[in-house]
Amino acid sequence: MFPPIMVYTWSFTAATPSFRCRTPMDDISEVSITDKILQNYKPSESQCDQYQKQISLSECQRCFQLTNETYYNDTHMKPCTNFIFDRTYYQSTLVEEWYMVCNRISLKSFVQIVFFFGYMVGSLVFGILSDKFGRRPIMGVSFVLITIASFMCAFAPHPKLGFEISYAFFVLGRFLLACATRGVALTGFVIGSEIVGPKQRLFTGIVIEYFFAGGELILLGFAYFIRTWRLLNTALAILSIPFLFFYFILPESPRWLISKGHYNHAERVLRRIAKTNGSFFDSIAYDDLINEEKKREALYPKKSHGLRSLFQSKIMIIIAINMSFQWFVQNLVFYGVSQNTGAWLTDPYIAFLAGALVEIVAYFVVHLVLNRWGRKLVYCIFVLLFGLFSFFVVPIQMFMLKNSQEQYILMFIINVVLKFLASGSYAIIYIYANELFPTQGRNTGIGLCSMVARFGAIIGTLSNDLLARVWIHFPIVVFGTTSLIAVVFATICPETMNKPLPETIHDVDRMGLTWPCWKPKTLICEDMNGMADSDEHVSLKNQLKENDSF
């Protein structure tokens, strides 16, 4: 719930209100500024021609003004240095305080680039550390970093520090916030799936998505009532403090403990879970499970951890690359389409609410069908439909009367459908990838996927501005094409519904690869050392599946 609050805070604290150049007439208190007066300072279209390749006409007229040195005769343009911002929706934003508009807009873009870079670093680093030192301590460290970084972002921008120092501290705070946010989000998702059995994994995964959308709604409530950026950041920083105590409540993942040989600690955790649930803890079954685990460790000792563990077999390499590509595509389309979900609404708060509600509906539908039809088939359907609906946008925009009511209604429907499909597939890929990576490298694998996904998020965020300059329909065509390609690659991954989580690379090898997504044909390969699964290992695996009680 907390990561989306930290991520989407930027949408409100650094929102860009409507603005215009500050004119000399604004300094005269007796004069009421009218559109007619402002028109005298606004450059004409012909005067903005020299800037048309860099900025639009509207941007030119907002960032440049005519000088009145000769009372509007023989006037010339000059860049604006002071601005008047609209107060309809925001009392103050960071953009207003630092004038991050026009020729200073790169300051805002740089903060977001650093934030996404922090996402990439945090995804990989915290993923590797979580597989090495445990899920619980890494989540605890991440919450501490979130609290520190939140207060940095709230108080670092200060006039007494000067702009350069304030900006540097703020950027550092955003970087740390991004790193720590991924540490909480990925580790929390993994430990949630590892602490339950196969039938409850879907519920756990979807509930996390529900809380993600719930976090967006909580942020919306704070942002609606606190419209000053510094107060909003401070309030959210204070909100992070109670989460520091989460470390003392959260148990370590029993799967991770067993995979590391901490059998006594794992038993204590499982006994605590059984007591909380009012269930009987079967010590004999647990001892049998541990004995089988030790036999498996003797048969196939773990060679390495971290990233190297994902490159020990051909099947694991294929799955890791495939899942990374799937995450890239889902982040590309999710962030690209999300910008258009509330585009028909002028109120930013209503637009944000509309996007969150569409996400909740998508998660609910996924929750209903994922355990009936399987992970892969449902994912393929969502992504395929997204690709097909994407191409409906081009003829609607090209051949229908521009700005007509019919076009408006159709684009409204298409945007909502695309947001629904993108949100659904985004939720599924989290659950699906989590069930494909083995325990010994699960957090590392998810971290790798998340790191690659950041490139998709960056491209998706910037595509509507940059790619649209090449061709207005370029972004949606890219979204649709990459989605169709993703469906093809997704067909080779195995189904994971109601199956135990893989513990080792050899478990993943036995899952094999399938083709296509609606046929249960399985391709099982030998690992890279040429070692096939023996009858003894098959028997051992069957016993472990029967004993799977997490």
XYZ file of C-alpha atoms in Angstrom:
550
model
C 0.000 0.000 0.000
C 2.811 2.423 0.844
C 4.967 2.143 -2.338
C 2.279 3.598 -4.666
C 1.841 6.506 -2.257
C 5.536 7.338 -2.569
C 5.628 6.762 -6.332
C 2.573 8.793 -7.329
C 3.169 11.668 -4.898
C 5.175 13.285 -7.690
C 1.973 13.602 -9.734
C 0.709 16.173 -7.233
C 3.787 17.726 -5.627
C 5.403 18.405 -9.013
C 2.256 19.006 -11.046
C 2.480 21.767 -13.645
C -0.497 24.141 -13.321
C -1.562 26.399 -16.146
C 0.803 29.351 -16.289
C 1.689 32.476 -18.237
C 4.444 35.043 -18.296
C 4.419 37.673 -15.617
C 3.906 41.055 -17.278
C 4.720 44.572 -16.016
C 0.984 45.127 -15.631
C 0.864 42.438 -12.903
C 2.919 44.728 -10.664
C 0.261 47.433 -10.809
C -2.271 46.555 -8.143
C -4.941 48.907 -9.461
C -5.043 47.277 -12.891
C -7.244 44.251 -13.565
C -5.451 41.920 -15.983
C -7.729 40.989 -18.879
C -7.222 38.748 -21.906
C -7.027 41.849 -24.077
C -4.110 43.196 -22.057
C -2.345 39.820 -22.087
C -2.752 39.623 -25.858
C -0.446 42.643 -26.189
C 2.374 40.635 -24.633
C 1.688 37.322 -26.402
C 3.788 36.468 -29.503
C 1.930 35.755 -32.712
C 2.146 32.497 -34.645
C 4.521 34.035 -37.190
C 6.802 35.279 -34.415
C 6.914 31.782 -32.911
C 7.841 30.132 -36.210
C 11.538 30.138 -35.339
C 10.780 27.934 -32.305
C 8.271 25.577 -33.926
C 10.780 22.754 -34.280
C 11.531 22.767 -30.562
C 8.215 23.692 -28.918
C 4.569 24.044 -29.866
C 2.835 27.358 -30.528
C 1.021 27.262 -27.176
C 4.290 26.570 -25.382
C 5.964 29.433 -27.227
C 3.231 31.842 -26.201
C 3.521 30.732 -22.576
C 7.316 30.954 -22.398
C 8.023 34.113 -24.425
C 6.563 37.583 -24.289
C 6.796 40.767 -26.333
C 8.721 43.650 -24.867
C 6.936 46.961 -24.635
C 9.977 49.170 -24.809
C 8.475 51.177 -27.691
C 4.836 50.836 -26.625
C 4.200 47.759 -28.754
C 5.828 49.252 -31.852
C 8.796 47.434 -33.315
C 8.498 44.893 -30.516
C 10.610 41.787 -30.137
C 10.391 38.575 -28.127
C 12.281 37.656 -25.001
C 12.159 34.583 -22.751
C 10.062 34.953 -19.631
C 11.876 34.923 -16.303
C 8.849 35.160 -14.003
C 5.499 33.433 -14.258
C 1.957 33.570 -12.942
C 0.528 30.137 -12.048
C -3.113 29.151 -11.926
C -4.427 28.354 -8.415
C -7.537 26.425 -9.421
C -6.263 22.994 -8.376
C -3.009 23.594 -6.474
C -1.970 26.168 -3.882
C 1.713 25.560 -4.605
C 3.817 22.940 -6.362
C 7.522 22.291 -6.647
C 7.313 23.292 -10.310
C 6.071 26.713 -9.256
C 8.679 27.172 -6.523
C 11.610 26.316 -8.784
C 10.072 27.607 -12.044
C 10.554 24.194 -13.709
C 8.839 25.264 -16.916
C 9.944 26.419 -20.359
C 13.755 26.434 -20.577
C 13.981 24.964 -17.049
C 11.657 22.014 -17.682
C 14.697 19.738 -17.960
C 15.120 20.116 -14.185
C 11.834 18.284 -13.668
C 12.663 15.655 -16.298
C 16.040 14.984 -14.671
C 14.387 14.265 -11.315
C 12.177 11.646 -12.978
C 15.114 10.110 -14.840
C 17.023 9.772 -11.560
C 13.909 8.304 -9.936
C 13.580 5.627 -12.614
C 17.312 4.938 -12.347
C 16.777 4.428 -8.615
C 14.003 1.997 -9.501
C 16.437 -0.026 -11.589
C 19.185 -0.009 -8.960
C 16.794 -0.835 -6.130
C 15.130 -3.656 -8.062
C 18.393 -5.465 -8.732
C 20.349 -4.665 -5.558
C 17.546 -5.321 -3.078
C 16.540 -8.426 -5.035
C 20.026 -9.916 -4.727
C 20.377 -8.885 -1.071
C 16.974 -10.363 -0.250
C 17.948 -13.747 -1.676
C 21.203 -13.651 0.285
C 20.213 -12.162 3.655
C 16.478 -12.824 3.779
C 13.231 -11.082 2.883
C 12.477 -9.647 6.339
C 15.692 -7.667 7.064
C 15.772 -6.158 3.575
C 12.177 -5.009 3.905
C 13.024 -3.466 7.278
C 16.001 -1.583 5.835
C 13.843 -0.430 2.920
C 11.240 1.100 5.245
C 13.978 2.971 7.139
C 15.306 4.375 3.860
C 11.801 5.390 2.778
C 11.292 7.390 5.967
C 14.677 9.133 5.690
C 14.235 9.873 1.980
C 10.676 11.141 2.518
C 11.813 13.747 5.035
C 14.702 14.700 2.736
C 12.254 15.405 -0.082
C 10.028 17.409 2.254
C 12.669 19.654 3.838
C 15.698 19.670 1.503
C 14.227 22.285 -0.871
C 14.780 25.360 1.301
C 15.641 28.967 0.375
C 18.423 29.122 2.994
C 20.267 26.244 1.311
C 20.215 27.852 -2.102
C 18.850 26.302 -5.258
C 21.858 24.127 -6.170
C 22.173 22.428 -2.765
C 18.400 22.119 -2.367
C 18.038 20.546 -5.794
C 20.932 18.119 -5.197
C 19.490 16.950 -1.861
C 16.027 16.607 -3.365
C 17.312 14.508 -6.281
C 19.251 12.315 -3.836
C 16.113 11.893 -1.750
C 14.085 10.846 -4.790
C 16.793 8.347 -5.787
C 16.844 6.742 -2.325
C 13.058 6.760 -2.239
C 12.905 4.890 -5.560
C 15.462 2.302 -4.426
C 13.715 1.664 -1.118
C 10.262 1.568 -2.694
C 11.335 -1.313 -4.930
C 12.858 -3.048 -1.923
C 9.494 -2.982 -0.146
C 7.318 -3.751 -3.176
C 9.291 -6.683 -4.590
C 10.287 -8.251 -1.272
C 6.760 -7.905 0.076
C 5.275 -9.545 -2.998
C 7.732 -12.442 -2.851
C 7.342 -13.142 0.870
C 3.566 -12.977 0.504
C 3.590 -15.716 -2.117
C 6.163 -17.858 -0.316
C 4.312 -17.992 2.981
C 1.116 -19.542 1.555
C 0.260 -22.691 -0.396
C -0.456 -23.028 -4.147
C -4.209 -22.436 -3.839
C -3.743 -19.225 -1.842
C -1.024 -17.652 -4.011
C -3.524 -16.031 -6.357
C -5.430 -14.517 -3.452
C -2.201 -13.192 -1.939
C -0.989 -11.740 -5.236
C -4.280 -10.040 -6.069
C -4.781 -8.708 -2.545
C -1.409 -6.984 -2.893
C -2.682 -5.352 -6.093
C -5.864 -4.278 -4.300
C -3.747 -2.596 -1.650
C -1.679 -0.987 -4.414
C -4.815 0.656 -5.782
C -5.889 1.414 -2.220
C -2.625 3.264 -1.709
C -3.449 5.413 -4.721
C -6.822 6.298 -3.189
C -5.204 7.173 0.152
C -2.742 9.437 -1.655
C -5.624 11.040 -3.535
C -7.336 11.822 -0.228
C -4.202 13.442 1.191
C -3.531 15.376 -2.032
C -7.103 16.609 -2.317
C -7.126 18.156 1.155
C -3.443 19.199 1.266
C -2.721 21.216 -1.871
C 0.636 22.645 -0.812
C 3.489 20.438 -1.975
C 5.698 20.775 1.130
C 2.867 20.038 3.573
C 1.800 17.051 1.466
C 5.340 15.639 1.422
C 5.664 16.191 5.176
C 2.340 14.488 5.915
C 3.305 11.450 3.837
C 6.743 11.319 5.463
C 5.071 11.190 8.895
C 2.747 8.485 7.556
C 5.801 6.313 6.816
C 6.900 6.183 10.488
C 4.403 3.489 11.659
C 5.654 1.196 8.883
C 9.043 1.049 10.627
C 7.482 -1.289 13.197
C 6.386 -3.668 10.449
C 9.730 -5.440 10.834
C 8.764 -6.682 14.299
C 5.493 -8.153 13.023
C 6.544 -9.690 9.710
C 7.876 -13.281 9.860
C 10.691 -14.460 7.646
C 9.776 -16.611 4.653
C 9.808 -20.301 5.696
C 10.763 -21.277 2.156
C 13.800 -19.028 2.206
C 14.818 -20.307 5.654
C 14.600 -23.930 4.519
C 16.461 -23.191 1.279
C 19.283 -21.718 3.409
C 19.308 -24.596 5.890
C 17.812 -22.630 8.808
C 15.469 -25.471 9.696
C 14.908 -24.590 13.377
C 14.006 -20.991 12.553
C 11.654 -22.194 9.811
C 9.962 -24.549 12.274
C 9.387 -21.711 14.749
C 7.806 -19.582 12.020
C 5.562 -22.428 10.855
C 4.475 -23.218 14.413
C 3.589 -19.550 14.890
C 1.561 -19.575 11.669
C -0.230 -22.785 12.661
C -1.052 -21.367 16.103
C -2.405 -18.148 14.607
C -4.583 -20.116 12.177
C -5.764 -22.506 14.890
C -4.210 -25.430 13.011
C -2.192 -28.440 14.155
C 1.522 -28.403 13.352
C 2.587 -31.876 12.212
C 6.158 -32.286 13.460
C 6.558 -35.678 11.774
C 5.545 -34.316 8.366
C 7.911 -31.379 8.853
C 10.813 -33.682 9.750
C 10.089 -35.787 6.660
C 10.061 -32.636 4.540
C 13.415 -31.512 5.930
C 14.932 -34.953 5.346
C 13.770 -34.888 1.734
C 15.174 -31.370 1.373
C 18.545 -32.570 2.636
C 18.473 -35.484 0.179
C 17.722 -33.115 -2.675
C 20.538 -30.819 -1.555
C 22.879 -33.820 -1.628
C 21.703 -34.776 -5.129
C 21.865 -31.264 -6.553
C 23.898 -28.920 -4.343
C 23.285 -25.222 -4.919
C 26.110 -23.905 -7.074
C 25.630 -20.179 -6.681
C 23.235 -17.454 -5.700
C 22.299 -14.078 -7.087
C 22.293 -13.414 -10.815
C 24.536 -16.388 -11.563
C 21.884 -18.735 -10.217
C 19.570 -17.695 -13.074
C 22.043 -18.791 -15.738
C 22.640 -22.402 -14.729
C 20.299 -24.023 -17.244
C 18.929 -23.312 -20.696
C 15.315 -23.332 -19.549
C 16.050 -20.922 -16.691
C 17.837 -18.551 -19.094
C 14.906 -18.634 -21.530
C 12.379 -17.977 -18.763
C 14.473 -15.154 -17.249
C 14.877 -13.394 -20.610
C 11.237 -13.992 -21.533
C 9.906 -12.656 -18.234
C 12.178 -9.610 -18.464
C 10.738 -8.859 -21.898
C 7.180 -9.370 -20.658
C 7.778 -6.936 -17.794
C 9.328 -4.438 -20.205
C 6.256 -4.555 -22.442
C 3.753 -4.349 -19.573
C 5.482 -1.317 -18.067
C 5.721 0.273 -21.511
C 1.991 -0.021 -22.190
C 0.841 0.545 -18.583
C 2.637 3.862 -18.143
C 1.984 4.897 -21.736
C -1.753 4.249 -21.591
C -2.152 5.546 -18.025
C -1.360 9.061 -19.230
C -4.426 8.964 -21.481
C -6.877 7.351 -19.055
C -8.037 10.645 -17.576
C -7.065 12.810 -20.534
C -10.715 13.691 -21.179
C -11.006 15.136 -17.660
C -9.704 18.576 -16.729
C -9.762 18.040 -12.960
C -6.522 16.151 -12.061
C -8.084 14.654 -8.934
C -11.038 13.164 -10.805
C -8.679 11.914 -13.519
C -6.488 10.199 -10.912
C -9.574 8.665 -9.280
C -10.806 7.362 -12.646
C -7.498 5.603 -13.282
C -7.478 3.991 -9.827
C -11.068 2.738 -10.179
C -10.331 1.150 -13.561
C -7.357 -0.627 -11.972
C -9.514 -2.002 -9.141
C -12.065 -3.388 -11.617
C -9.261 -5.011 -13.626
C -7.793 -6.651 -10.518
C -11.233 -7.959 -9.530
C -11.779 -9.575 -12.941
C -8.305 -11.131 -12.839
C -9.089 -12.464 -9.375
C -12.212 -14.205 -10.708
C -10.687 -15.935 -13.736
C -7.022 -16.573 -12.960
C -7.563 -19.735 -10.894
C -10.082 -21.098 -13.401
C -8.277 -20.644 -16.691
C -4.666 -20.525 -15.543
C -2.008 -17.826 -15.470
C -0.706 -18.125 -18.992
C -3.976 -18.354 -20.906
C -5.520 -15.383 -19.085
C -2.338 -13.364 -19.547
C -2.262 -14.179 -23.265
C -5.914 -13.136 -23.640
C -5.405 -9.798 -21.862
C -2.269 -8.920 -23.826
C -3.717 -10.080 -27.150
C -6.879 -8.026 -26.654
C -4.767 -5.009 -25.721
C -2.797 -5.365 -28.947
C -5.952 -5.646 -31.055
C -7.773 -2.749 -29.368
C -4.679 -0.566 -29.762
C -4.976 -0.681 -33.538
C -8.595 0.521 -33.368
C -7.276 3.917 -32.278
C -5.620 4.697 -35.626
C -8.713 4.491 -37.890
C -10.853 6.254 -35.266
C -8.469 9.207 -35.187
C -7.723 9.232 -38.915
C -11.106 8.697 -40.564
C -13.677 10.061 -38.107
C -14.569 13.731 -37.910
C -12.012 15.326 -35.626
C -13.325 16.436 -32.206
C -16.798 15.123 -33.028
C -18.974 13.678 -30.277
C -18.843 10.225 -31.881
C -15.043 10.269 -31.938
C -14.958 11.514 -28.350
C -17.212 8.676 -27.132
C -15.288 5.976 -29.005
C -11.916 7.249 -27.772
C -13.315 7.401 -24.247
C -14.351 3.724 -24.468
C -11.073 2.642 -26.078
C -8.968 4.435 -23.456
C -10.896 2.817 -20.604
C -10.633 -0.647 -22.206
C -6.895 -0.227 -22.816
C -6.328 0.904 -19.228
C -8.373 -2.072 -17.990
C -6.412 -4.581 -20.091
C -3.036 -3.016 -19.257
C -3.814 -3.070 -15.519
C -4.979 -6.685 -15.669
C -1.952 -7.981 -17.563
C 0.331 -5.911 -15.302
C -1.102 -7.684 -12.239
C -0.908 -11.130 -13.840
C 2.739 -10.848 -14.866
C 3.706 -10.112 -11.247
C 2.016 -13.318 -10.080
C 3.142 -15.406 -13.047
C 6.827 -14.419 -12.921
C 6.917 -14.930 -9.169
C 5.794 -18.552 -9.654
C 8.370 -19.263 -12.366
C 11.542 -18.297 -10.502
C 13.001 -20.691 -7.887
C 13.216 -19.795 -4.200
C 17.015 -19.594 -4.265
C 16.836 -16.816 -6.863
C 13.238 -15.596 -6.792
C 13.876 -12.090 -5.502
C 16.866 -11.745 -7.817
C 14.768 -12.847 -10.789
C 11.924 -10.483 -9.943
C 14.480 -7.728 -9.364
C 16.030 -8.373 -12.785
C 12.607 -8.196 -14.435
C 11.773 -5.014 -12.566
C 15.073 -3.417 -13.560
C 14.470 -4.137 -17.247
C 10.874 -2.973 -16.825
C 12.083 0.504 -15.845
C 13.261 1.056 -19.418
C 9.729 0.275 -20.544
C 8.331 2.681 -17.947
C 10.650 5.466 -19.110
C 9.798 4.917 -22.776
C 6.095 4.623 -21.989
C 6.136 7.842 -19.972
C 7.968 9.826 -22.645
C 6.508 8.156 -25.738
C 3.351 10.238 -25.960
C 5.489 13.373 -26.265
C 8.549 12.177 -28.186
C 7.213 9.477 -30.541
C 4.101 11.497 -31.337
C 6.327 14.182 -32.869
C 7.422 11.666 -35.500
C 3.882 10.410 -36.183
C 0.834 11.151 -34.065
C -0.187 7.459 -34.022
C 3.333 6.146 -33.418
C 2.965 5.560 -29.631
C -0.209 3.465 -29.799
C 1.151 1.454 -32.743
C 4.287 0.688 -30.730
C 2.165 -0.352 -27.734
C 0.030 -2.652 -29.875
C 2.919 -4.203 -31.808
C 5.028 -4.970 -28.747
C 1.982 -6.497 -27.037
C 1.387 -8.893 -29.926
C 5.063 -9.880 -29.898
C 4.835 -10.451 -26.135
C 1.917 -12.868 -26.627
C 4.008 -15.006 -28.980
C 6.880 -15.274 -26.506
C 4.543 -15.881 -23.553
C 3.260 -19.092 -25.148
C 6.479 -20.997 -24.417
C 6.322 -20.523 -20.632
C 4.862 -23.340 -18.484
C 1.585 -23.077 -16.593
C 1.969 -22.624 -12.818
C -1.623 -22.722 -11.555
C -2.050 -24.885 -8.413
C 1.553 -26.088 -8.629
C 4.136 -25.866 -5.818
C 6.622 -23.034 -6.094
C 9.935 -24.228 -7.590
C 12.659 -24.359 -4.951
C 15.732 -24.863 -7.167
C 16.851 -24.472 -10.765
C 16.208 -28.196 -11.273
C 12.577 -27.697 -10.275
C 12.290 -25.075 -13.006
C 13.910 -27.467 -15.491
C 11.291 -30.093 -14.698
C 8.511 -27.563 -15.333
C 9.897 -27.295 -18.851
C 8.670 -25.121 -21.692
C 5.287 -25.414 -23.419
C 3.871 -24.602 -26.831
C 1.480 -22.986 -27.489
C -0.350 -21.294 -24.609
C -3.504 -23.380 -25.005
C -1.853 -26.793 -25.424
C -0.280 -28.708 -22.530
C 2.700 -29.993 -24.513
C 5.849 -29.779 -22.406
C 9.423 -29.565 -23.597
C 11.864 -30.668 -20.906
C 15.544 -30.084 -21.494
C 18.638 -31.268 -19.711
C 20.546 -28.689 -17.748
C 23.707 -27.084 -19.069
C 25.897 -29.731 -17.464
C 24.092 -32.435 -19.413
C 22.618 -33.914 -16.222
C 19.155 -35.395 -16.802
C 16.670 -35.922 -13.997
C 17.107 -39.347 -12.493
C 14.323 -41.653 -11.313
C 15.456 -40.990 -7.759
C 15.063 -37.242 -8.274
C 11.606 -37.695 -9.845
C 10.475 -39.733 -6.846
C 11.933 -37.158 -4.493
C 10.135 -34.323 -6.282
C 6.810 -36.118 -6.070
C 7.222 -36.551 -2.322
C 8.121 -32.892 -1.902
C 5.018 -31.833 -3.813
C 2.870 -34.001 -1.579
C 4.473 -32.421 1.495
C 4.066 -28.841 0.243
C 2.174 -27.193 3.059
C 3.337 -23.573 2.956
